[in-house]
């Protein structure tokens, strides 16, 4: 399937791995594919997504906020943990800490599904190649819960789908 990906769509996948590593994830999730798509979108698509509130920095902030809310719902306060570690081990003790991530990060089942749906989107549109827009449409079609929650902070999945489709046809 990857042979049908355009150069920019392949860059999305590579970028997703980079974002997964930066966010200390042990696998590539749909949100990482979204971040990769935001990194590599052409100017028209980037402008449309940015107008809707989807920028790399904004989505990263949303992801971190989402993670903090999830931890708090479990009764975990990250600030308290960092403060305790700093007082026990010294200020900034966590700054140089490295987590051991595998060299190659696997795709989560939901991210694999997004890539399959990207192919389906391209086939339905009779496109020979899978581009960034197909990956974005695959993300929308997959509607993975964390990605959906992230998108719905700015618009509906259908609005995102329309936005991507409009930019693609103009």
mmCIF file of C-alpha atoms in Angstrom:
data_model
loop_
_atom_site.group_PDB
_atom_site.id
_atom_site.type_symbol
_atom_site.label_atom_id
_atom_site.label_comp_id
_atom_site.label_asym_id
_atom_site.label_seq_id
_atom_site.Cartn_x
_atom_site.Cartn_y
_atom_site.Cartn_z
ATOM 1 C CA UNK A 1 0.000 0.000 0.000
ATOM 2 C CA UNK A 2 2.822 2.457 0.814
ATOM 3 C CA UNK A 3 3.942 2.431 -2.816
ATOM 4 C CA UNK A 4 0.742 4.374 -3.587
ATOM 5 C CA UNK A 5 1.578 7.108 -1.068
ATOM 6 C CA UNK A 6 2.822 10.403 -2.456
ATOM 7 C CA UNK A 7 6.123 11.732 -1.184
ATOM 8 C CA UNK A 8 4.290 14.161 1.101
ATOM 9 C CA UNK A 9 1.970 11.428 2.454
ATOM 10 C CA UNK A 10 5.038 9.312 3.254
ATOM 11 C CA UNK A 11 6.451 12.337 5.067
ATOM 12 C CA UNK A 12 3.246 12.368 7.153
ATOM 13 C CA UNK A 13 3.976 8.825 8.333
ATOM 14 C CA UNK A 14 7.611 9.644 9.130
ATOM 15 C CA UNK A 15 6.481 12.834 10.870
ATOM 16 C CA UNK A 16 3.924 10.849 12.877
ATOM 17 C CA UNK A 17 6.715 8.674 14.231
ATOM 18 C CA UNK A 18 8.644 11.804 15.241
ATOM 19 C CA UNK A 19 5.612 13.235 17.024
ATOM 20 C CA UNK A 20 4.957 9.933 18.781
ATOM 21 C CA UNK A 21 8.544 9.936 20.056
ATOM 22 C CA UNK A 22 8.358 13.584 21.125
ATOM 23 C CA UNK A 23 5.168 12.834 23.056
ATOM 24 C CA UNK A 24 6.802 9.736 24.623
ATOM 25 C CA UNK A 25 4.303 7.355 23.066
ATOM 26 C CA UNK A 26 5.196 3.702 22.563
ATOM 27 C CA UNK A 27 3.203 3.492 19.335
ATOM 28 C CA UNK A 28 1.944 5.705 16.523
ATOM 29 C CA UNK A 29 -1.645 6.796 17.135
ATOM 30 C CA UNK A 30 -4.087 8.652 14.848
ATOM 31 C CA UNK A 31 -3.307 11.970 16.541
ATOM 32 C CA UNK A 32 0.348 11.538 15.537
ATOM 33 C CA UNK A 33 -0.744 11.065 11.921
ATOM 34 C CA UNK A 34 -2.785 14.271 12.241
ATOM 35 C CA UNK A 35 0.256 16.143 13.524
ATOM 36 C CA UNK A 36 2.329 14.731 10.659
ATOM 37 C CA UNK A 37 -0.337 15.878 8.197
ATOM 38 C CA UNK A 38 -0.327 19.372 9.698
ATOM 39 C CA UNK A 39 3.471 19.468 9.348
ATOM 40 C CA UNK A 40 3.450 18.497 5.677
ATOM 41 C CA UNK A 41 0.218 19.963 4.297
ATOM 42 C CA UNK A 42 0.520 22.315 1.338
ATOM 43 C CA UNK A 43 -0.070 26.017 1.969
ATOM 44 C CA UNK A 44 -3.770 26.004 0.971
ATOM 45 C CA UNK A 45 -4.595 23.086 3.232
ATOM 46 C CA UNK A 46 -2.428 24.412 6.063
ATOM 47 C CA UNK A 47 -4.183 27.785 5.830
ATOM 48 C CA UNK A 48 -7.670 26.215 5.895
ATOM 49 C CA UNK A 49 -6.789 23.955 8.824
ATOM 50 C CA UNK A 50 -5.140 26.844 10.681
ATOM 51 C CA UNK A 51 -8.240 28.999 10.250
ATOM 52 C CA UNK A 52 -10.212 26.237 11.972
ATOM 53 C CA UNK A 53 -7.720 26.203 14.852
ATOM 54 C CA UNK A 54 -5.592 23.278 13.707
ATOM 55 C CA UNK A 55 -1.923 24.196 13.879
ATOM 56 C CA UNK A 56 0.901 21.935 15.040
ATOM 57 C CA UNK A 57 1.482 24.020 18.176
ATOM 58 C CA UNK A 58 -2.237 24.257 18.921
ATOM 59 C CA UNK A 59 -2.855 20.529 18.488
ATOM 60 C CA UNK A 60 0.206 19.683 20.606
ATOM 61 C CA UNK A 61 -1.188 21.925 23.357
ATOM 62 C CA UNK A 62 -4.605 20.244 22.987
ATOM 63 C CA UNK A 63 -3.002 16.779 23.203
ATOM 64 C CA UNK A 64 -1.067 17.701 26.335
ATOM 65 C CA UNK A 65 -4.214 19.182 27.876
ATOM 66 C CA UNK A 66 -6.140 16.034 26.965
ATOM 67 C CA UNK A 67 -3.430 13.917 28.634
ATOM 68 C CA UNK A 68 -3.507 16.071 31.777
ATOM 69 C CA UNK A 69 -7.310 15.793 31.997
ATOM 70 C CA UNK A 70 -7.084 12.009 31.620
ATOM 71 C CA UNK A 71 -4.498 11.801 34.419
ATOM 72 C CA UNK A 72 -6.549 14.080 36.678
ATOM 73 C CA UNK A 73 -9.609 11.899 36.111
ATOM 74 C CA UNK A 74 -7.510 9.068 37.585
ATOM 75 C CA UNK A 75 -6.543 11.250 40.553
ATOM 76 C CA UNK A 76 -3.020 11.939 39.263
ATOM 77 C CA UNK A 77 -1.740 15.511 39.479
ATOM 78 C CA UNK A 78 1.355 15.852 37.291
ATOM 79 C CA UNK A 79 2.446 19.123 38.906
ATOM 80 C CA UNK A 80 2.425 17.492 42.347
ATOM 81 C CA UNK A 81 4.481 14.554 41.075
ATOM 82 C CA UNK A 82 7.074 16.825 39.435
ATOM 83 C CA UNK A 83 7.244 18.976 42.581
ATOM 84 C CA UNK A 84 7.796 15.890 44.757
ATOM 85 C CA UNK A 85 10.542 14.591 42.466
ATOM 86 C CA UNK A 86 12.219 18.011 42.373
ATOM 87 C CA UNK A 87 12.181 18.274 46.181
ATOM 88 C CA UNK A 88 13.494 14.709 46.573
ATOM 89 C CA UNK A 89 16.066 14.533 43.751
ATOM 90 C CA UNK A 90 16.765 18.199 43.109
ATOM 91 C CA UNK A 91 15.272 20.815 40.823
ATOM 92 C CA UNK A 92 15.197 19.773 37.183
ATOM 93 C CA UNK A 93 15.858 16.083 37.900
ATOM 94 C CA UNK A 94 13.336 15.052 35.252
ATOM 95 C CA UNK A 95 14.660 17.364 32.544
ATOM 96 C CA UNK A 96 17.386 14.999 31.389
ATOM 97 C CA UNK A 97 15.407 11.826 31.950
ATOM 98 C CA UNK A 98 15.045 9.660 28.862
ATOM 99 C CA UNK A 99 12.393 7.058 28.366
ATOM 100 C CA UNK A 100 13.418 3.947 26.524
ATOM 101 C CA UNK A 101 11.453 3.850 23.284
ATOM 102 C CA UNK A 102 12.042 1.182 20.655
ATOM 103 C CA UNK A 103 13.933 2.232 17.523
ATOM 104 C CA UNK A 104 10.891 1.517 15.382
ATOM 105 C CA UNK A 105 7.529 2.482 16.829
ATOM 106 C CA UNK A 106 4.651 0.204 15.820
ATOM 107 C CA UNK A 107 1.340 1.519 14.560
ATOM 108 C CA UNK A 108 -1.646 1.272 16.889
ATOM 109 C CA UNK A 109 -4.514 -0.711 15.375
ATOM 110 C CA UNK A 110 -6.474 2.535 14.987
ATOM 111 C CA UNK A 111 -3.602 4.186 13.073
ATOM 112 C CA UNK A 112 -3.409 1.149 10.760
ATOM 113 C CA UNK A 113 -7.144 1.518 10.213
ATOM 114 C CA UNK A 114 -6.652 5.194 9.286
ATOM 115 C CA UNK A 115 -4.107 4.191 6.632
ATOM 116 C CA UNK A 116 -6.480 1.545 5.221
ATOM 117 C CA UNK A 117 -9.279 4.096 5.131
ATOM 118 C CA UNK A 118 -6.930 6.548 3.387
ATOM 119 C CA UNK A 119 -6.556 4.017 0.592
ATOM 120 C CA UNK A 120 -10.330 3.569 0.514
ATOM 121 C CA UNK A 121 -10.804 7.355 0.228
ATOM 122 C CA UNK A 122 -8.361 7.494 -2.702
ATOM 123 C CA UNK A 123 -10.058 4.555 -4.469
ATOM 124 C CA UNK A 124 -13.532 6.084 -4.021
ATOM 125 C CA UNK A 125 -12.275 9.327 -5.556
ATOM 126 C CA UNK A 126 -10.538 7.416 -8.358
ATOM 127 C CA UNK A 127 -7.182 8.892 -7.379
ATOM 128 C CA UNK A 128 -4.103 6.884 -8.311
ATOM 129 C CA UNK A 129 -2.084 8.020 -5.313
ATOM 130 C CA UNK A 130 -2.742 8.497 -1.613
ATOM 131 C CA UNK A 131 -2.033 12.075 -0.573
ATOM 132 C CA UNK A 132 -2.190 14.026 2.652
ATOM 133 C CA UNK A 133 -5.844 14.851 2.027
ATOM 134 C CA UNK A 134 -6.647 11.115 1.892
ATOM 135 C CA UNK A 135 -4.872 10.573 5.208
ATOM 136 C CA UNK A 136 -6.916 13.402 6.737
ATOM 137 C CA UNK A 137 -10.123 11.954 5.317
ATOM 138 C CA UNK A 138 -9.108 8.529 6.648
ATOM 139 C CA UNK A 139 -8.656 10.086 10.089
ATOM 140 C CA UNK A 140 -12.127 11.580 9.931
ATOM 141 C CA UNK A 141 -13.667 8.360 8.654
ATOM 142 C CA UNK A 142 -11.987 6.277 11.369
ATOM 143 C CA UNK A 143 -13.338 8.609 14.078
ATOM 144 C CA UNK A 144 -11.017 7.224 16.763
ATOM 145 C CA UNK A 145 -12.312 8.587 20.103
ATOM 146 C CA UNK A 146 -9.239 10.598 21.191
ATOM 147 C CA UNK A 147 -8.862 12.130 17.727
ATOM 148 C CA UNK A 148 -12.590 12.905 17.607
ATOM 149 C CA UNK A 149 -12.429 14.624 21.000
ATOM 150 C CA UNK A 150 -9.436 16.642 19.827
ATOM 151 C CA UNK A 151 -11.172 17.759 16.622
ATOM 152 C CA UNK A 152 -14.441 18.583 18.364
ATOM 153 C CA UNK A 153 -12.688 21.262 20.399
ATOM 154 C CA UNK A 154 -12.704 23.252 17.142
ATOM 155 C CA UNK A 155 -15.309 21.785 14.774
ATOM 156 C CA UNK A 156 -17.220 18.605 13.947
ATOM 157 C CA UNK A 157 -15.685 15.701 12.054
ATOM 158 C CA UNK A 158 -18.061 16.469 9.165
ATOM 159 C CA UNK A 159 -16.868 20.091 9.065
ATOM 160 C CA UNK A 160 -13.251 18.900 8.978
ATOM 161 C CA UNK A 161 -14.130 16.464 6.185
ATOM 162 C CA UNK A 162 -15.814 19.245 4.191
ATOM 163 C CA UNK A 163 -12.884 21.572 4.736
ATOM 164 C CA UNK A 164 -10.379 19.012 3.458
ATOM 165 C CA UNK A 165 -12.598 18.111 0.504
ATOM 166 C CA UNK A 166 -13.094 21.773 -0.453
ATOM 167 C CA UNK A 167 -9.394 22.556 -0.367
ATOM 168 C CA UNK A 168 -8.691 19.436 -2.392
ATOM 169 C CA UNK A 169 -11.098 20.429 -5.155
ATOM 170 C CA UNK A 170 -10.087 24.088 -5.370
#
